[in-house]
mmCIF file with all atom_site columns, C-alpha atoms in Angstrom:
data_model
loop_
_atom_site.group_PDB
_atom_site.id
_atom_site.type_symbol
_atom_site.label_atom_id
_atom_site.label_alt_id
_atom_site.label_comp_id
_atom_site.label_asym_id
_atom_site.label_entity_id
_atom_site.label_seq_id
_atom_site.pdbx_PDB_ins_code
_atom_site.Cartn_x
_atom_site.Cartn_y
_atom_site.Cartn_z
_atom_site.occupancy
_atom_site.B_iso_or_equiv
_atom_site.pdbx_formal_charge
_atom_site.auth_seq_id
_atom_site.auth_comp_id
_atom_site.auth_asym_id
_atom_site.auth_atom_id
_atom_site.pdbx_PDB_model_num
ATOM 1   C CA . MET A 1 1   ? 66.931 111.606 97.437 1.00 76.00 ? 1023 MET A CA 1
ATOM 2   C CA . GLU A 1 2   ? 68.319 114.984 98.189 1.00 91.00 ? 1024 GLU A CA 1
ATOM 3   C CA . ASN A 1 3   ? 69.309 118.108 96.315 1.00 94.00 ? 1025 ASN A CA 1
ATOM 4   C CA . ILE A 1 4   ? 72.863 118.221 94.981 1.00 96.00 ? 1026 ILE A CA 1
ATOM 5   C CA . TYR A 1 5   ? 74.585 121.585 94.626 1.00 96.00 ? 1027 TYR A CA 1
ATOM 6   C CA . THR A 1 6   ? 77.422 122.566 92.302 1.00 96.00 ? 1028 THR A CA 1
ATOM 7   C CA . GLU A 1 7   ? 78.956 125.918 91.464 1.00 96.00 ? 1029 GLU A CA 1
ATOM 8   C CA . ARG A 1 8   ? 76.414 126.768 88.743 1.00 97.00 ? 1030 ARG A CA 1
ATOM 9   C CA . LEU A 1 9   ? 73.798 124.023 89.014 1.00 98.00 ? 1031 LEU A CA 1
ATOM 10  C CA . LEU A 1 10  ? 71.223 122.546 91.327 1.00 96.00 ? 1032 LEU A CA 1
ATOM 11  C CA . LEU A 1 11  ? 70.192 118.914 90.896 1.00 97.00 ? 1033 LEU A CA 1
ATOM 12  C CA . THR A 1 12  ? 66.707 118.342 92.317 1.00 96.00 ? 1034 THR A CA 1
ATOM 13  C CA . PRO A 1 13  ? 64.506 115.255 92.432 1.00 95.00 ? 1035 PRO A CA 1
ATOM 14  C CA . TRP A 1 14  ? 61.842 115.428 89.725 1.00 94.00 ? 1036 TRP A CA 1
ATOM 15  C CA . ARG A 1 15  ? 58.362 116.366 90.915 1.00 94.00 ? 1037 ARG A CA 1
ATOM 16  C CA . VAL A 1 16  ? 55.115 115.202 89.309 1.00 92.00 ? 1038 VAL A CA 1
ATOM 17  C CA . CYS A 1 17  ? 53.870 118.693 88.466 1.00 92.00 ? 1039 CYS A CA 1
ATOM 18  C CA . ILE A 1 18  ? 53.150 120.757 85.392 1.00 96.00 ? 1040 ILE A CA 1
ATOM 19  C CA . GLU A 1 19  ? 56.059 123.126 86.120 1.00 96.00 ? 1041 GLU A CA 1
ATOM 20  C CA . ASP A 1 20  ? 58.635 120.307 85.969 1.00 95.00 ? 1042 ASP A CA 1
ATOM 21  C CA . ALA A 1 21  ? 56.870 118.782 82.947 1.00 96.00 ? 1043 ALA A CA 1
ATOM 22  C CA . LYS A 1 22  ? 57.113 122.098 81.084 1.00 97.00 ? 1044 LYS A CA 1
ATOM 23  C CA . GLY A 1 23  ? 60.816 122.296 81.967 1.00 96.00 ? 1045 GLY A CA 1
ATOM 24  C CA . LEU A 1 24  ? 61.457 118.779 80.683 1.00 95.00 ? 1046 LEU A CA 1
ATOM 25  C CA . TYR A 1 25  ? 59.408 119.309 77.533 1.00 95.00 ? 1047 TYR A CA 1
ATOM 26  C CA . ALA A 1 26  ? 61.234 122.572 76.723 1.00 95.00 ? 1048 ALA A CA 1
ATOM 27  C CA . TYR A 1 27  ? 64.456 120.672 75.980 1.00 94.00 ? 1049 TYR A CA 1
ATOM 28  C CA . ALA A 1 28  ? 63.191 117.115 75.382 1.00 94.00 ? 1050 ALA A CA 1
ATOM 29  C CA . LYS A 1 29  ? 61.169 118.150 72.305 1.00 95.00 ? 1051 LYS A CA 1
ATOM 30  C CA . ASP A 1 30  ? 64.401 119.070 70.489 1.00 93.00 ? 1052 ASP A CA 1
ATOM 31  C CA . PRO A 1 31  ? 65.200 116.449 67.815 1.00 91.00 ? 1053 PRO A CA 1
ATOM 32  C CA . ASP A 1 32  ? 68.924 116.916 68.506 1.00 89.00 ? 1054 ASP A CA 1
ATOM 33  C CA . VAL A 1 33  ? 68.620 115.892 72.186 1.00 90.00 ? 1055 VAL A CA 1
ATOM 34  C CA . GLY A 1 34  ? 66.625 112.674 72.643 1.00 85.00 ? 1056 GLY A CA 1
ATOM 35  C CA . PRO A 1 35  ? 67.815 110.596 69.696 1.00 84.00 ? 1057 PRO A CA 1
ATOM 36  C CA . ASN A 1 36  ? 71.427 110.981 70.875 1.00 78.00 ? 1058 ASN A CA 1
ATOM 37  C CA . ALA A 1 37  ? 70.380 109.199 74.067 1.00 79.00 ? 1059 ALA A CA 1
ATOM 38  C CA . GLY A 1 38  ? 68.124 106.700 72.309 1.00 79.00 ? 1060 GLY A CA 1
ATOM 39  C CA . TRP A 1 39  ? 64.720 108.218 73.045 1.00 83.00 ? 1061 TRP A CA 1
ATOM 40  C CA . LYS A 1 40  ? 62.279 110.038 70.781 1.00 90.00 ? 1062 LYS A CA 1
ATOM 41  C CA . PRO A 1 41  ? 61.670 113.764 71.101 1.00 92.00 ? 1063 PRO A CA 1
ATOM 42  C CA . HIS A 1 42  ? 58.746 114.508 73.396 1.00 94.00 ? 1064 HIS A CA 1
ATOM 43  C CA . GLU A 1 43  ? 55.563 115.510 71.609 1.00 94.00 ? 1065 GLU A CA 1
ATOM 44  C CA . SER A 1 44  ? 53.746 117.329 74.421 1.00 95.00 ? 1066 SER A CA 1
ATOM 45  C CA . VAL A 1 45  ? 53.955 118.591 77.990 1.00 95.00 ? 1067 VAL A CA 1
ATOM 46  C CA . GLU A 1 46  ? 51.570 115.771 78.900 1.00 96.00 ? 1068 GLU A CA 1
ATOM 47  C CA . GLU A 1 47  ? 54.023 113.202 77.539 1.00 94.00 ? 1069 GLU A CA 1
ATOM 48  C CA . SER A 1 48  ? 56.816 114.781 79.584 1.00 94.00 ? 1070 SER A CA 1
ATOM 49  C CA . LEU A 1 49  ? 54.607 114.676 82.701 1.00 95.00 ? 1071 LEU A CA 1
ATOM 50  C CA . LYS A 1 50  ? 53.901 110.989 82.090 1.00 94.00 ? 1072 LYS A CA 1
ATOM 51  C CA . ILE A 1 51  ? 57.638 110.251 81.787 1.00 92.00 ? 1073 ILE A CA 1
ATOM 52  C CA . ILE A 1 52  ? 58.321 112.062 85.068 1.00 93.00 ? 1074 ILE A CA 1
ATOM 53  C CA . GLU A 1 53  ? 55.464 110.187 86.741 1.00 92.00 ? 1075 GLU A CA 1
ATOM 54  C CA . GLU A 1 54  ? 56.161 106.714 85.320 1.00 90.00 ? 1076 GLU A CA 1
ATOM 55  C CA . LEU A 1 55  ? 59.941 106.696 84.872 1.00 87.00 ? 1077 LEU A CA 1
ATOM 56  C CA . PHE A 1 56  ? 61.803 109.386 86.764 1.00 89.00 ? 1078 PHE A CA 1
ATOM 57  C CA . VAL A 1 57  ? 59.925 109.339 90.083 1.00 87.00 ? 1079 VAL A CA 1
ATOM 58  C CA . PRO A 1 58  ? 59.496 105.556 90.520 1.00 81.00 ? 1080 PRO A CA 1
ATOM 59  C CA . GLU A 1 59  ? 63.131 104.904 89.547 1.00 76.00 ? 1081 GLU A CA 1
ATOM 60  C CA . LYS A 1 60  ? 64.265 107.419 92.140 1.00 81.00 ? 1082 LYS A CA 1
ATOM 61  C CA . ASN A 1 61  ? 67.844 108.627 91.678 1.00 90.00 ? 1083 ASN A CA 1
ATOM 62  C CA . THR A 1 62  ? 66.858 110.812 88.697 1.00 94.00 ? 1084 THR A CA 1
ATOM 63  C CA . TRP A 1 63  ? 67.368 114.536 89.096 1.00 96.00 ? 1085 TRP A CA 1
ATOM 64  C CA . ALA A 1 64  ? 66.369 117.602 87.134 1.00 96.00 ? 1086 ALA A CA 1
ATOM 65  C CA . ILE A 1 65  ? 69.415 119.734 86.304 1.00 98.00 ? 1087 ILE A CA 1
ATOM 66  C CA . ARG A 1 66  ? 68.638 123.390 86.992 1.00 97.00 ? 1088 ARG A CA 1
ATOM 67  C CA . GLU A 1 67  ? 70.670 126.522 86.433 1.00 97.00 ? 1089 GLU A CA 1
ATOM 68  C CA . LYS A 1 68  ? 71.133 128.049 89.877 1.00 95.00 ? 1090 LYS A CA 1
ATOM 69  C CA . GLU A 1 69  ? 70.598 131.648 88.793 1.00 93.00 ? 1091 GLU A CA 1
ATOM 70  C CA . SER A 1 70  ? 67.390 131.134 86.810 1.00 95.00 ? 1092 SER A CA 1
ATOM 71  C CA . ASN A 1 71  ? 66.143 127.842 88.362 1.00 94.00 ? 1093 ASN A CA 1
ATOM 72  C CA . LYS A 1 72  ? 65.428 126.799 84.741 1.00 96.00 ? 1094 LYS A CA 1
ATOM 73  C CA . ILE A 1 73  ? 65.469 123.055 84.069 1.00 97.00 ? 1095 ILE A CA 1
ATOM 74  C CA . VAL A 1 74  ? 68.183 122.397 81.485 1.00 97.00 ? 1096 VAL A CA 1
ATOM 75  C CA . GLY A 1 75  ? 68.625 118.638 81.712 1.00 96.00 ? 1097 GLY A CA 1
ATOM 76  C CA . SER A 1 76  ? 68.275 115.383 83.566 1.00 96.00 ? 1098 SER A CA 1
ATOM 77  C CA . ILE A 1 77  ? 70.767 113.039 85.203 1.00 96.00 ? 1099 ILE A CA 1
ATOM 78  C CA . SER A 1 78  ? 70.292 109.650 86.817 1.00 95.00 ? 1100 SER A CA 1
ATOM 79  C CA . LEU A 1 79  ? 72.133 107.005 88.766 1.00 95.00 ? 1101 LEU A CA 1
ATOM 80  C CA . LEU A 1 80  ? 70.301 103.719 88.242 1.00 92.00 ? 1102 LEU A CA 1
ATOM 81  C CA . PHE A 1 81  ? 71.070 100.096 89.060 1.00 90.00 ? 1103 PHE A CA 1
ATOM 82  C CA . ASP A 1 82  ? 73.718 98.730  86.732 1.00 91.00 ? 1104 ASP A CA 1
ATOM 83  C CA . ARG A 1 83  ? 72.042 95.992  84.680 1.00 87.00 ? 1105 ARG A CA 1
ATOM 84  C CA . ARG A 1 84  ? 75.412 94.635  83.554 1.00 89.00 ? 1106 ARG A CA 1
ATOM 85  C CA . ARG A 1 85  ? 76.822 94.146  87.073 1.00 91.00 ? 1107 ARG A CA 1
ATOM 86  C CA . GLU A 1 86  ? 73.984 92.545  89.001 1.00 86.00 ? 1108 GLU A CA 1
ATOM 87  C CA . ASP A 1 87  ? 76.007 91.216  91.949 1.00 91.00 ? 1109 ASP A CA 1
ATOM 88  C CA . VAL A 1 88  ? 78.391 94.166  92.283 1.00 94.00 ? 1110 VAL A CA 1
ATOM 89  C CA . ASN A 1 89  ? 77.661 97.384  94.200 1.00 95.00 ? 1111 ASN A CA 1
ATOM 90  C CA . SER A 1 90  ? 77.460 99.459  91.035 1.00 96.00 ? 1112 SER A CA 1
ATOM 91  C CA . ARG A 1 91  ? 75.261 102.141 89.493 1.00 96.00 ? 1113 ARG A CA 1
ATOM 92  C CA . GLU A 1 92  ? 74.951 103.347 85.918 1.00 95.00 ? 1114 GLU A CA 1
ATOM 93  C CA . MET A 1 93  ? 74.844 107.054 85.120 1.00 97.00 ? 1115 MET A CA 1
ATOM 94  C CA . GLY A 1 94  ? 72.710 108.497 82.331 1.00 94.00 ? 1116 GLY A CA 1
ATOM 95  C CA . TYR A 1 95  ? 72.002 112.080 81.297 1.00 95.00 ? 1117 TYR A CA 1
ATOM 96  C CA . SER A 1 96  ? 70.600 114.535 78.777 1.00 94.00 ? 1118 SER A CA 1
ATOM 97  C CA . LEU A 1 97  ? 71.067 118.279 78.375 1.00 95.00 ? 1119 LEU A CA 1
ATOM 98  C CA . ALA A 1 98  ? 69.286 121.097 76.559 1.00 95.00 ? 1120 ALA A CA 1
ATOM 99  C CA . LYS A 1 99  ? 71.002 121.937 73.273 1.00 94.00 ? 1121 LYS A CA 1
ATOM 100 C CA . ASP A 1 100 ? 71.419 125.619 74.194 1.00 94.00 ? 1122 ASP A CA 1
ATOM 101 C CA . CYS A 1 101 ? 73.545 124.479 77.160 1.00 95.00 ? 1123 CYS A CA 1
ATOM 102 C CA . TRP A 1 102 ? 75.936 122.302 75.158 1.00 94.00 ? 1124 TRP A CA 1
ATOM 103 C CA . GLY A 1 103 ? 79.560 123.373 75.357 1.00 93.00 ? 1125 GLY A CA 1
ATOM 104 C CA . LYS A 1 104 ? 79.221 125.212 78.695 1.00 96.00 ? 1126 LYS A CA 1
ATOM 105 C CA . GLY A 1 105 ? 80.621 122.418 80.874 1.00 96.00 ? 1127 GLY A CA 1
ATOM 106 C CA . TYR A 1 106 ? 77.285 121.892 82.624 1.00 97.00 ? 1128 TYR A CA 1
ATOM 107 C CA . MET A 1 107 ? 77.101 118.164 82.046 1.00 97.00 ? 1129 MET A CA 1
ATOM 108 C CA . THR A 1 108 ? 80.662 117.567 83.235 1.00 97.00 ? 1130 THR A CA 1
ATOM 109 C CA . GLU A 1 109 ? 79.874 119.616 86.347 1.00 97.00 ? 1131 GLU A CA 1
ATOM 110 C CA . ALA A 1 110 ? 76.650 117.687 87.024 1.00 98.00 ? 1132 ALA A CA 1
ATOM 111 C CA . ALA A 1 111 ? 78.254 114.297 86.299 1.00 97.00 ? 1133 ALA A CA 1
ATOM 112 C CA . ARG A 1 112 ? 81.162 114.935 88.674 1.00 97.00 ? 1134 ARG A CA 1
ATOM 113 C CA . ALA A 1 113 ? 78.739 115.952 91.422 1.00 97.00 ? 1135 ALA A CA 1
ATOM 114 C CA . LEU A 1 114 ? 76.678 112.823 90.867 1.00 97.00 ? 1136 LEU A CA 1
ATOM 115 C CA . MET A 1 115 ? 79.820 110.686 90.903 1.00 97.00 ? 1137 MET A CA 1
ATOM 116 C CA . ASP A 1 116 ? 80.729 112.145 94.301 1.00 97.00 ? 1138 ASP A CA 1
ATOM 117 C CA . TYR A 1 117 ? 77.182 111.583 95.556 1.00 96.00 ? 1139 TYR A CA 1
ATOM 118 C CA . GLY A 1 118 ? 77.025 108.004 94.276 1.00 96.00 ? 1140 GLY A CA 1
ATOM 119 C CA . PHE A 1 119 ? 80.374 106.845 95.570 1.00 97.00 ? 1141 PHE A CA 1
ATOM 120 C CA . GLU A 1 120 ? 79.841 108.515 98.955 1.00 96.00 ? 1142 GLU A CA 1
ATOM 121 C CA . LYS A 1 121 ? 76.132 107.750 99.534 1.00 95.00 ? 1143 LYS A CA 1
ATOM 122 C CA . TYR A 1 122 ? 76.093 104.180 98.211 1.00 95.00 ? 1144 TYR A CA 1
ATOM 123 C CA . ASN A 1 123 ? 79.712 103.226 98.864 1.00 96.00 ? 1145 ASN A CA 1
ATOM 124 C CA . LEU A 1 124 ? 79.923 102.048 95.254 1.00 97.00 ? 1146 LEU A CA 1
ATOM 125 C CA . VAL A 1 125 ? 82.658 99.736  94.024 1.00 97.00 ? 1147 VAL A CA 1
ATOM 126 C CA . VAL A 1 126 ? 82.254 100.910 90.421 1.00 98.00 ? 1148 VAL A CA 1
ATOM 127 C CA . MET A 1 127 ? 80.143 103.303 88.356 1.00 98.00 ? 1149 MET A CA 1
ATOM 128 C CA . SER A 1 128 ? 79.365 102.741 84.701 1.00 97.00 ? 1150 SER A CA 1
ATOM 129 C CA . ILE A 1 129 ? 78.075 104.737 81.772 1.00 97.00 ? 1151 ILE A CA 1
ATOM 130 C CA . CYS A 1 130 ? 77.226 103.875 78.163 1.00 95.00 ? 1152 CYS A CA 1
ATOM 131 C CA . THR A 1 131 ? 76.812 106.029 75.085 1.00 94.00 ? 1153 THR A CA 1
ATOM 132 C CA . SER A 1 132 ? 76.304 105.744 71.365 1.00 91.00 ? 1154 SER A CA 1
ATOM 133 C CA . PRO A 1 133 ? 79.430 105.548 69.184 1.00 93.00 ? 1155 PRO A CA 1
ATOM 134 C CA . THR A 1 134 ? 78.137 108.646 67.349 1.00 91.00 ? 1156 THR A CA 1
ATOM 135 C CA . ASN A 1 135 ? 77.561 110.778 70.480 1.00 92.00 ? 1157 ASN A CA 1
ATOM 136 C CA . LYS A 1 136 ? 80.933 112.533 70.588 1.00 93.00 ? 1158 LYS A CA 1
ATOM 137 C CA . ARG A 1 137 ? 79.792 115.189 73.087 1.00 93.00 ? 1159 ARG A CA 1
ATOM 138 C CA . SER A 1 138 ? 78.801 112.556 75.623 1.00 94.00 ? 1160 SER A CA 1
ATOM 139 C CA . GLN A 1 139 ? 82.068 110.710 75.040 1.00 95.00 ? 1161 GLN A CA 1
ATOM 140 C CA . ARG A 1 140 ? 83.954 113.916 75.859 1.00 96.00 ? 1162 ARG A CA 1
ATOM 141 C CA . VAL A 1 141 ? 82.055 114.344 79.161 1.00 97.00 ? 1163 VAL A CA 1
ATOM 142 C CA . ILE A 1 142 ? 82.790 110.719 80.035 1.00 97.00 ? 1164 ILE A CA 1
ATOM 143 C CA . GLU A 1 143 ? 86.492 111.232 79.321 1.00 96.00 ? 1165 GLU A CA 1
ATOM 144 C CA . LYS A 1 144 ? 86.666 114.466 81.361 1.00 96.00 ? 1166 LYS A CA 1
ATOM 145 C CA . CYS A 1 145 ? 85.096 112.654 84.321 1.00 97.00 ? 1167 CYS A CA 1
ATOM 146 C CA . GLY A 1 146 ? 87.787 109.959 84.275 1.00 97.00 ? 1168 GLY A CA 1
ATOM 147 C CA . PHE A 1 147 ? 85.784 106.939 83.133 1.00 98.00 ? 1169 PHE A CA 1
ATOM 148 C CA . LYS A 1 148 ? 87.794 104.206 81.388 1.00 98.00 ? 1170 LYS A CA 1
ATOM 149 C CA . TYR A 1 149 ? 86.714 102.570 78.138 1.00 97.00 ? 1171 TYR A CA 1
ATOM 150 C CA . GLU A 1 150 ? 85.619 98.948  78.605 1.00 96.00 ? 1172 GLU A CA 1
ATOM 151 C CA . GLY A 1 151 ? 84.565 98.094  75.075 1.00 96.00 ? 1173 GLY A CA 1
ATOM 152 C CA . LEU A 1 152 ? 81.841 98.008  72.487 1.00 95.00 ? 1174 LEU A CA 1
ATOM 153 C CA . GLN A 1 153 ? 78.630 96.198  73.307 1.00 91.00 ? 1175 GLN A CA 1
ATOM 154 C CA . ARG A 1 154 ? 77.210 95.215  69.950 1.00 93.00 ? 1176 ARG A CA 1
ATOM 155 C CA . ARG A 1 155 ? 73.486 95.841  69.607 1.00 91.00 ? 1177 ARG A CA 1
ATOM 156 C CA . GLY A 1 156 ? 73.256 96.463  73.339 1.00 85.00 ? 1178 GLY A CA 1
ATOM 157 C CA . TYR A 1 157 ? 70.502 99.079  73.411 1.00 82.00 ? 1179 TYR A CA 1
ATOM 158 C CA . HIS A 1 158 ? 67.006 98.873  71.917 1.00 81.00 ? 1180 HIS A CA 1
ATOM 159 C CA . ILE A 1 159 ? 65.936 102.404 70.998 1.00 79.00 ? 1181 ILE A CA 1
ATOM 160 C CA . TYR A 1 160 ? 62.650 104.167 70.380 1.00 80.00 ? 1182 TYR A CA 1
ATOM 161 C CA . ASP A 1 161 ? 62.590 103.671 66.605 1.00 82.00 ? 1183 ASP A CA 1
ATOM 162 C CA . GLY A 1 162 ? 62.703 99.885  67.003 1.00 84.00 ? 1184 GLY A CA 1
ATOM 163 C CA . SER A 1 163 ? 66.344 99.493  66.061 1.00 85.00 ? 1185 SER A CA 1
ATOM 164 C CA . ASP A 1 164 ? 69.126 98.065  68.179 1.00 90.00 ? 1186 ASP A CA 1
ATOM 165 C CA . ARG A 1 165 ? 72.150 100.275 68.674 1.00 89.00 ? 1187 ARG A CA 1
ATOM 166 C CA . ASP A 1 166 ? 75.738 99.588  69.684 1.00 91.00 ? 1188 ASP A CA 1
ATOM 167 C CA . ASN A 1 167 ? 76.972 100.960 73.019 1.00 92.00 ? 1189 ASN A CA 1
ATOM 168 C CA . LEU A 1 168 ? 80.374 102.213 74.039 1.00 95.00 ? 1190 LEU A CA 1
ATOM 169 C CA . MET A 1 169 ? 80.794 101.085 77.636 1.00 96.00 ? 1191 MET A CA 1
ATOM 170 C CA . PHE A 1 170 ? 82.852 102.906 80.268 1.00 97.00 ? 1192 PHE A CA 1
ATOM 171 C CA . SER A 1 171 ? 83.414 102.576 84.007 1.00 98.00 ? 1193 SER A CA 1
ATOM 172 C CA . ILE A 1 172 ? 85.301 104.130 86.876 1.00 98.00 ? 1194 ILE A CA 1
ATOM 173 C CA . LEU A 1 173 ? 86.437 102.201 89.928 1.00 97.00 ? 1195 LEU A CA 1
ATOM 174 C CA . ARG A 1 174 ? 86.116 103.611 93.423 1.00 97.00 ? 1196 ARG A CA 1
ATOM 175 C CA . GLU A 1 175 ? 89.897 103.983 93.809 1.00 97.00 ? 1197 GLU A CA 1
ATOM 176 C CA . GLU A 1 176 ? 90.127 105.849 90.478 1.00 97.00 ? 1198 GLU A CA 1
ATOM 177 C CA . TRP A 1 177 ? 87.358 108.217 91.567 1.00 97.00 ? 1199 TRP A CA 1
ATOM 178 C CA . GLU A 1 178 ? 89.068 108.777 94.947 1.00 96.00 ? 1200 GLU A CA 1
ATOM 179 C CA . GLU A 1 179 ? 92.316 109.723 93.212 1.00 95.00 ? 1201 GLU A CA 1
ATOM 180 C CA . ILE A 1 180 ? 90.536 112.173 90.910 1.00 94.00 ? 1202 ILE A CA 1
ATOM 181 C CA . ARG A 1 181 ? 88.550 113.680 93.812 1.00 91.00 ? 1203 ARG A CA 1
ATOM 182 C CA . ASN A 1 182 ? 91.686 114.090 95.928 1.00 90.00 ? 1204 ASN A CA 1
ATOM 183 C CA . ASN A 1 183 ? 93.455 115.912 93.085 1.00 88.00 ? 1205 ASN A CA 1
ATOM 184 C CA . ARG A 1 184 ? 90.678 118.444 92.396 1.00 81.00 ? 1206 ARG A CA 1
#
């Protein structure tokens, strides 16, 4: 895994350290952030450290989103194996962003950079992303990035509160990404 640079952001691999855990906890404790993505707000820096250690680092392909100017962690973005396309060279993107950064275009900027990285590094055939039907902000990022709506997966995601949630499923094919990239 390597650093990914954008105009305003730096995507860095997560490190198992208290500094990164404090950065994650600072935004992941917000009750408006986690539940949108299906996970509970973090309750402590120690919990955030455990998530970095047990989820982010072993999974690889999960980056901290940092503002370039301040180096402050403002989110997380990942490119994991696509569980719905087991025999296809595909990855699934996921992300979260600090509430005070919503509406600044950060997530669209990070997602586009990760799309470029994924299609180029892994020679992907397709990239997918899912979101909750109620997460309108995420849906807008997905649309801006050029993903196409595939459909509703009923009760496709088991979330932290024990309930099963519907998923809106989207994807972008390699040739669609190439066209978008060539027109930037």
